[in-house]
């Protein structure tokens, strides 16, 4: 049977990732020598759009870049991956957003400067309404103004679309946004921030339930190597296993997960199946350097699944 092609729209950020690799992070006031520096197209919104396109989705994006070399590189990366960039505007006299990423053997830390992402406005969403109307899933994050995120979610509901909100970087959210969200996808630390309570093994379900009570349709919490957990009125609370891989770069893991979740739901998968598909996609993504370059193709995810099943 032919699989329905996913139709995914993204309203979000585009950043140039300035990635510095070092053995370890410096302590306060300390200088350490780095091993390498890379300039890699990124931004949560752009990463998710590229990941969706590589998984076979028809992906469209609304966002903003500056009129500088970084902006031009970001647009080229999106187009090369098959993303429709008609909704990405270029803002004269404003720098493209950047993310300064310190990548160590243990983990990564990121400082984001919004730049042109701060000029992604509600009127840009309205201008892109026709583009959005061709999709059935809208992916949102929090690296653009919150008023724009809200406007996009409202527009999606008017168009009959499902909304997936990746609440990163974590910030306080208005009650209306929860109610407009079909699936909210915090990681462990974002869940703790949003609920104001520590998440231990016994408290995970209770913490996720807080977001349901605020109006979210369902909650999917990513747990790194441990996999993910989901809570929905239909399926209740379930854990979905993770996959053991050799980790090279965790930078784009969450973006790969969210894009794959959107693709799976758009294709008609149930929530548990879509979460498992998202976990496999994220596991492959962390075995490669670079958020967008590291996003796997659909055939690679399918081959990975066959290997896991001994095929």
Short mmCIF file of C-alpha atoms in Angstrom, two decimals:
data_model
loop_
_atom_site.label_atom_id
_atom_site.label_comp_id
_atom_site.label_asym_id
_atom_site.label_seq_id
_atom_site.Cartn_x
_atom_site.Cartn_y
_atom_site.Cartn_z
CA UNK A 1 0.00 0.00 0.00
CA UNK A 2 1.34 3.44 -0.91
CA UNK A 3 2.18 5.57 2.10
CA UNK A 4 0.47 8.96 2.32
CA UNK A 5 3.04 11.72 1.86
CA UNK A 6 3.39 13.83 4.99
CA UNK A 7 2.44 17.51 4.67
CA UNK A 8 4.34 19.48 7.33
CA UNK A 9 4.60 23.22 7.92
CA UNK A 10 7.14 24.85 10.24
CA UNK A 11 7.00 28.35 11.67
CA UNK A 12 10.24 29.02 13.50
CA UNK A 13 13.86 30.01 13.69
CA UNK A 14 16.82 29.88 11.35
CA UNK A 15 20.30 30.19 12.91
CA UNK A 16 23.85 29.70 11.82
CA UNK A 17 25.35 27.29 14.35
CA UNK A 18 28.90 28.23 15.30
CA UNK A 19 30.09 24.93 16.75
CA UNK A 20 33.27 24.83 18.81
CA UNK A 21 34.54 21.37 19.74
CA UNK A 22 36.55 20.96 22.95
CA UNK A 23 37.48 18.14 25.33
CA UNK A 24 35.51 19.76 28.14
CA UNK A 25 33.63 22.92 29.04
CA UNK A 26 35.63 25.64 30.81
CA UNK A 27 34.94 26.39 34.45
CA UNK A 28 33.92 29.93 35.40
CA UNK A 29 36.76 32.30 34.50
CA UNK A 30 38.79 29.56 32.79
CA UNK A 31 40.03 29.38 29.20
CA UNK A 32 40.40 26.03 27.46
CA UNK A 33 41.80 25.25 24.03
CA UNK A 34 39.28 24.13 21.44
CA UNK A 35 39.89 21.42 18.84
CA UNK A 36 37.84 22.70 15.87
CA UNK A 37 35.18 25.19 14.77
CA UNK A 38 32.37 24.55 12.28
CA UNK A 39 29.76 26.87 10.74
CA UNK A 40 26.67 24.73 10.33
CA UNK A 41 23.12 25.72 9.23
CA UNK A 42 20.76 25.38 12.19
CA UNK A 43 17.92 26.92 14.17
CA UNK A 44 15.21 24.70 15.61
CA UNK A 45 12.67 25.67 12.97
CA UNK A 46 15.00 25.15 10.03
CA UNK A 47 16.36 21.91 11.49
CA UNK A 48 12.86 20.51 11.82
CA UNK A 49 11.89 21.58 8.31
CA UNK A 50 15.00 19.95 6.82
CA UNK A 51 14.47 16.78 8.87
CA UNK A 52 10.85 16.52 7.70
CA UNK A 53 11.85 17.00 4.05
CA UNK A 54 14.57 14.35 4.30
CA UNK A 55 12.00 11.94 5.72
CA UNK A 56 9.92 12.45 2.59
CA UNK A 57 7.50 15.15 3.71
CA UNK A 58 6.36 18.07 1.64
CA UNK A 59 7.79 20.71 3.98
CA UNK A 60 7.17 24.46 3.98
CA UNK A 61 8.72 27.04 6.29
CA UNK A 62 7.91 30.52 7.57
CA UNK A 63 10.72 32.46 9.26
CA UNK A 64 13.24 35.29 8.85
CA UNK A 65 16.95 35.73 8.06
CA UNK A 66 19.23 38.75 7.74
CA UNK A 67 20.64 40.11 4.49
CA UNK A 68 24.10 38.65 5.16
CA UNK A 69 26.14 35.60 4.07
CA UNK A 70 24.77 33.50 6.94
CA UNK A 71 21.22 34.20 5.79
CA UNK A 72 21.99 33.20 2.23
CA UNK A 73 23.68 30.00 3.40
CA UNK A 74 20.68 29.05 5.52
CA UNK A 75 18.25 29.53 2.65
CA UNK A 76 20.46 27.46 0.36
CA UNK A 77 20.61 24.64 2.91
CA UNK A 78 16.81 24.56 3.17
CA UNK A 79 16.33 24.56 -0.61
CA UNK A 80 18.95 21.86 -1.10
CA UNK A 81 17.02 19.64 1.30
CA UNK A 82 13.75 20.23 -0.53
CA UNK A 83 12.07 22.71 1.82
CA UNK A 84 9.78 25.35 0.30
CA UNK A 85 11.32 28.65 1.51
CA UNK A 86 8.79 31.04 0.00
CA UNK A 87 7.68 31.99 3.51
CA UNK A 88 11.19 32.89 4.76
CA UNK A 89 11.71 36.64 4.51
CA UNK A 90 15.02 38.51 4.37
CA UNK A 91 15.21 41.48 6.77
CA UNK A 92 17.47 44.33 5.55
CA UNK A 93 19.98 45.69 8.04
CA UNK A 94 19.49 42.90 10.58
CA UNK A 95 21.91 40.07 11.33
CA UNK A 96 20.87 36.47 10.88
CA UNK A 97 20.37 34.60 14.14
CA UNK A 98 23.27 32.55 15.47
CA UNK A 99 23.68 29.74 17.98
CA UNK A 100 27.05 29.45 19.68
CA UNK A 101 27.45 25.76 20.54
CA UNK A 102 30.14 24.25 22.74
CA UNK A 103 30.40 20.55 21.92
CA UNK A 104 32.31 18.40 24.41
CA UNK A 105 32.78 14.68 24.95
CA UNK A 106 29.99 14.72 27.55
CA UNK A 107 27.27 16.92 26.04
CA UNK A 108 26.64 20.33 24.45
CA UNK A 109 25.73 23.80 25.68
CA UNK A 110 24.14 26.48 23.51
CA UNK A 111 23.76 30.27 23.56
CA UNK A 112 21.32 31.66 20.98
CA UNK A 113 21.27 35.25 19.65
CA UNK A 114 17.90 35.77 17.96
CA UNK A 115 18.86 38.34 15.32
CA UNK A 116 16.36 38.29 12.44
CA UNK A 117 14.32 35.59 14.20
CA UNK A 118 12.97 38.39 16.38
CA UNK A 119 11.45 39.89 13.23
CA UNK A 120 9.36 36.82 12.43
CA UNK A 121 5.99 38.44 13.13
CA UNK A 122 2.29 37.51 13.23
CA UNK A 123 1.75 39.29 9.91
CA UNK A 124 4.26 36.90 8.32
CA UNK A 125 2.05 34.02 9.44
CA UNK A 126 -0.98 35.70 7.90
CA UNK A 127 0.96 36.33 4.68
CA UNK A 128 1.81 32.63 4.58
CA UNK A 129 -1.71 31.39 5.29
CA UNK A 130 -2.07 29.89 1.83
CA UNK A 131 1.21 27.97 2.27
CA UNK A 132 0.07 26.67 5.64
CA UNK A 133 -3.28 25.56 4.27
CA UNK A 134 -1.57 22.87 2.19
CA UNK A 135 -0.21 21.12 5.31
CA UNK A 136 -1.98 19.08 7.96
CA UNK A 137 0.62 19.38 10.75
CA UNK A 138 2.20 22.59 12.09
CA UNK A 139 5.48 22.39 13.99
CA UNK A 140 6.31 25.21 16.42
CA UNK A 141 9.21 26.00 18.78
CA UNK A 142 10.09 28.99 20.98
CA UNK A 143 13.05 30.71 19.27
CA UNK A 144 10.79 33.32 17.64
CA UNK A 145 8.48 35.85 19.39
CA UNK A 146 5.78 34.18 21.47
CA UNK A 147 3.10 36.34 19.83
CA UNK A 148 4.08 34.81 16.48
CA UNK A 149 3.92 31.29 17.90
CA UNK A 150 0.42 32.04 19.20
CA UNK A 151 -0.67 33.55 15.89
CA UNK A 152 0.60 30.49 14.03
CA UNK A 153 -1.21 28.11 16.38
CA UNK A 154 -4.46 30.07 16.03
CA UNK A 155 -4.14 30.07 12.24
CA UNK A 156 -3.46 26.33 12.21
CA UNK A 157 -6.62 25.63 14.19
CA UNK A 158 -8.63 27.83 11.81
CA UNK A 159 -7.24 25.76 8.93
CA UNK A 160 -8.02 22.44 10.62
CA UNK A 161 -4.37 21.51 11.21
CA UNK A 162 -2.83 19.66 14.15
CA UNK A 163 -0.27 21.62 16.18
CA UNK A 164 2.92 20.14 17.64
CA UNK A 165 4.69 22.46 20.08
CA UNK A 166 8.33 21.78 20.95
CA UNK A 167 8.63 24.07 24.02
CA UNK A 168 12.31 24.89 23.56
CA UNK A 169 14.00 26.92 24.81
CA UNK A 170 11.76 26.61 27.88
CA UNK A 171 9.72 29.64 28.90
CA UNK A 172 6.41 30.38 30.59
CA UNK A 173 3.53 29.71 28.22
CA UNK A 174 0.08 31.30 28.12
CA UNK A 175 -2.86 28.99 28.84
CA UNK A 176 -4.23 29.64 25.35
CA UNK A 177 -1.17 28.07 23.73
CA UNK A 178 -1.65 24.85 25.68
CA UNK A 179 -5.26 24.70 24.53
CA UNK A 180 -4.21 25.21 20.89
CA UNK A 181 -1.61 22.44 21.07
CA UNK A 182 -2.42 18.87 20.06
CA UNK A 183 0.97 17.45 21.08
CA UNK A 184 3.50 19.17 23.37
CA UNK A 185 6.99 17.65 23.36
CA UNK A 186 9.18 18.80 26.28
CA UNK A 187 12.39 17.05 27.22
CA UNK A 188 12.96 16.24 30.89
CA UNK A 189 14.38 19.65 31.86
CA UNK A 190 11.71 21.55 29.90
CA UNK A 191 9.01 19.50 31.62
CA UNK A 192 10.50 20.40 34.99
CA UNK A 193 10.58 24.09 34.05
CA UNK A 194 6.99 24.14 32.76
CA UNK A 195 5.57 22.32 35.78
CA UNK A 196 7.88 23.74 38.45
CA UNK A 197 8.47 20.27 39.88
CA UNK A 198 11.38 17.80 39.66
CA UNK A 199 10.84 14.80 37.44
CA UNK A 200 11.93 11.53 38.97
CA UNK A 201 10.81 8.11 37.81
CA UNK A 202 7.74 8.10 40.02
CA UNK A 203 6.76 11.66 39.17
CA UNK A 204 7.07 11.60 35.39
CA UNK A 205 3.47 10.69 34.67
CA UNK A 206 2.19 13.17 37.27
CA UNK A 207 4.27 15.97 35.76
CA UNK A 208 3.06 15.18 32.26
CA UNK A 209 -0.52 15.17 33.53
CA UNK A 210 -0.08 18.81 34.60
CA UNK A 211 0.32 19.81 30.95
CA UNK A 212 -2.76 17.81 29.95
CA UNK A 213 -4.71 19.62 32.64
CA UNK A 214 -3.57 22.95 31.19
CA UNK A 215 -5.21 21.99 27.90
CA UNK A 216 -2.62 20.19 25.76
CA UNK A 217 -4.12 17.35 23.71
CA UNK A 218 -1.33 14.94 24.65
CA UNK A 219 2.23 15.05 26.01
CA UNK A 220 5.35 13.36 24.66
CA UNK A 221 8.43 13.71 26.87
CA UNK A 222 11.81 12.87 25.35
CA UNK A 223 14.21 11.16 27.75
CA UNK A 224 17.47 10.94 25.79
CA UNK A 225 18.94 7.45 25.73
CA UNK A 226 16.00 6.20 27.81
CA UNK A 227 13.62 6.86 24.92
CA UNK A 228 10.39 8.75 25.49
CA UNK A 229 7.14 8.70 27.41
CA UNK A 230 3.69 9.62 26.16
CA UNK A 231 0.47 10.53 27.91
CA UNK A 232 -2.80 10.88 26.02
CA UNK A 233 -6.50 10.43 26.79
CA UNK A 234 -6.64 7.60 24.24
CA UNK A 235 -3.47 5.64 25.08
CA UNK A 236 -2.86 6.63 28.69
CA UNK A 237 0.73 6.68 29.97
CA UNK A 238 3.30 4.64 28.05
CA UNK A 239 7.07 4.39 27.85
CA UNK A 240 8.72 3.97 24.43
CA UNK A 241 12.21 2.47 24.50
CA UNK A 242 15.32 4.26 23.31
CA UNK A 243 18.03 2.94 20.99
CA UNK A 244 21.71 2.45 21.89
CA UNK A 245 23.97 4.16 19.35
CA UNK A 246 27.44 5.69 19.25
CA UNK A 247 26.82 9.39 19.91
CA UNK A 248 28.73 11.96 17.87
CA UNK A 249 26.62 15.13 18.22
CA UNK A 250 23.36 15.53 20.16
CA UNK A 251 22.65 19.04 18.84
CA UNK A 252 19.81 18.15 16.46
CA UNK A 253 18.34 15.18 18.32
CA UNK A 254 15.21 16.93 19.55
CA UNK A 255 14.59 18.51 16.16
CA UNK A 256 14.91 15.15 14.40
CA UNK A 257 12.48 13.67 16.91
CA UNK A 258 9.87 16.40 16.48
CA UNK A 259 10.06 16.35 12.70
CA UNK A 260 9.70 12.58 12.58
CA UNK A 261 6.79 12.71 15.02
CA UNK A 262 5.07 15.24 12.75
CA UNK A 263 5.72 13.09 9.68
CA UNK A 264 4.43 9.97 11.37
CA UNK A 265 1.22 11.61 12.56
CA UNK A 266 0.70 13.25 9.16
CA UNK A 267 1.05 9.86 7.49
CA UNK A 268 -1.63 8.43 9.76
CA UNK A 269 0.47 6.55 12.34
CA UNK A 270 -0.93 6.18 15.83
CA UNK A 271 0.81 8.18 18.57
CA UNK A 272 2.89 5.27 19.94
CA UNK A 273 4.05 4.24 16.46
CA UNK A 274 4.90 7.84 15.58
CA UNK A 275 6.88 8.25 18.83
CA UNK A 276 8.84 5.06 18.09
CA UNK A 277 9.55 6.25 14.55
CA UNK A 278 10.70 9.59 15.99
CA UNK A 279 13.01 7.82 18.43
CA UNK A 280 14.67 5.82 15.66
CA UNK A 281 15.14 8.97 13.59
CA UNK A 282 16.69 10.87 16.50
CA UNK A 283 18.99 7.95 17.31
CA UNK A 284 20.39 8.02 13.78
CA UNK A 285 20.74 11.82 13.84
CA UNK A 286 23.05 11.83 16.90
CA UNK A 287 25.54 9.52 15.17
CA UNK A 288 26.54 12.39 12.83
CA UNK A 289 27.97 15.89 13.19
CA UNK A 290 25.71 18.82 12.39
CA UNK A 291 22.01 19.30 12.94
CA UNK A 292 20.82 19.58 9.34
CA UNK A 293 23.53 17.53 7.65
CA UNK A 294 23.00 14.85 10.26
CA UNK A 295 19.29 14.40 9.60
CA UNK A 296 18.70 10.93 8.15
CA UNK A 297 16.84 10.08 4.97
CA UNK A 298 13.68 7.99 5.18
CA UNK A 299 15.37 4.94 3.65
CA UNK A 300 18.11 5.14 6.30
CA UNK A 301 15.55 5.11 9.10
CA UNK A 302 13.82 2.13 7.50
CA UNK A 303 17.12 0.26 7.11
CA UNK A 304 17.91 1.03 10.78
CA UNK A 305 14.58 -0.50 11.77
CA UNK A 306 15.36 -3.65 9.78
CA UNK A 307 18.75 -3.99 11.52
CA UNK A 308 17.10 -3.61 14.91
CA UNK A 309 14.65 -6.37 14.02
CA UNK A 310 17.42 -8.65 12.78
CA UNK A 311 16.44 -8.18 9.12
#
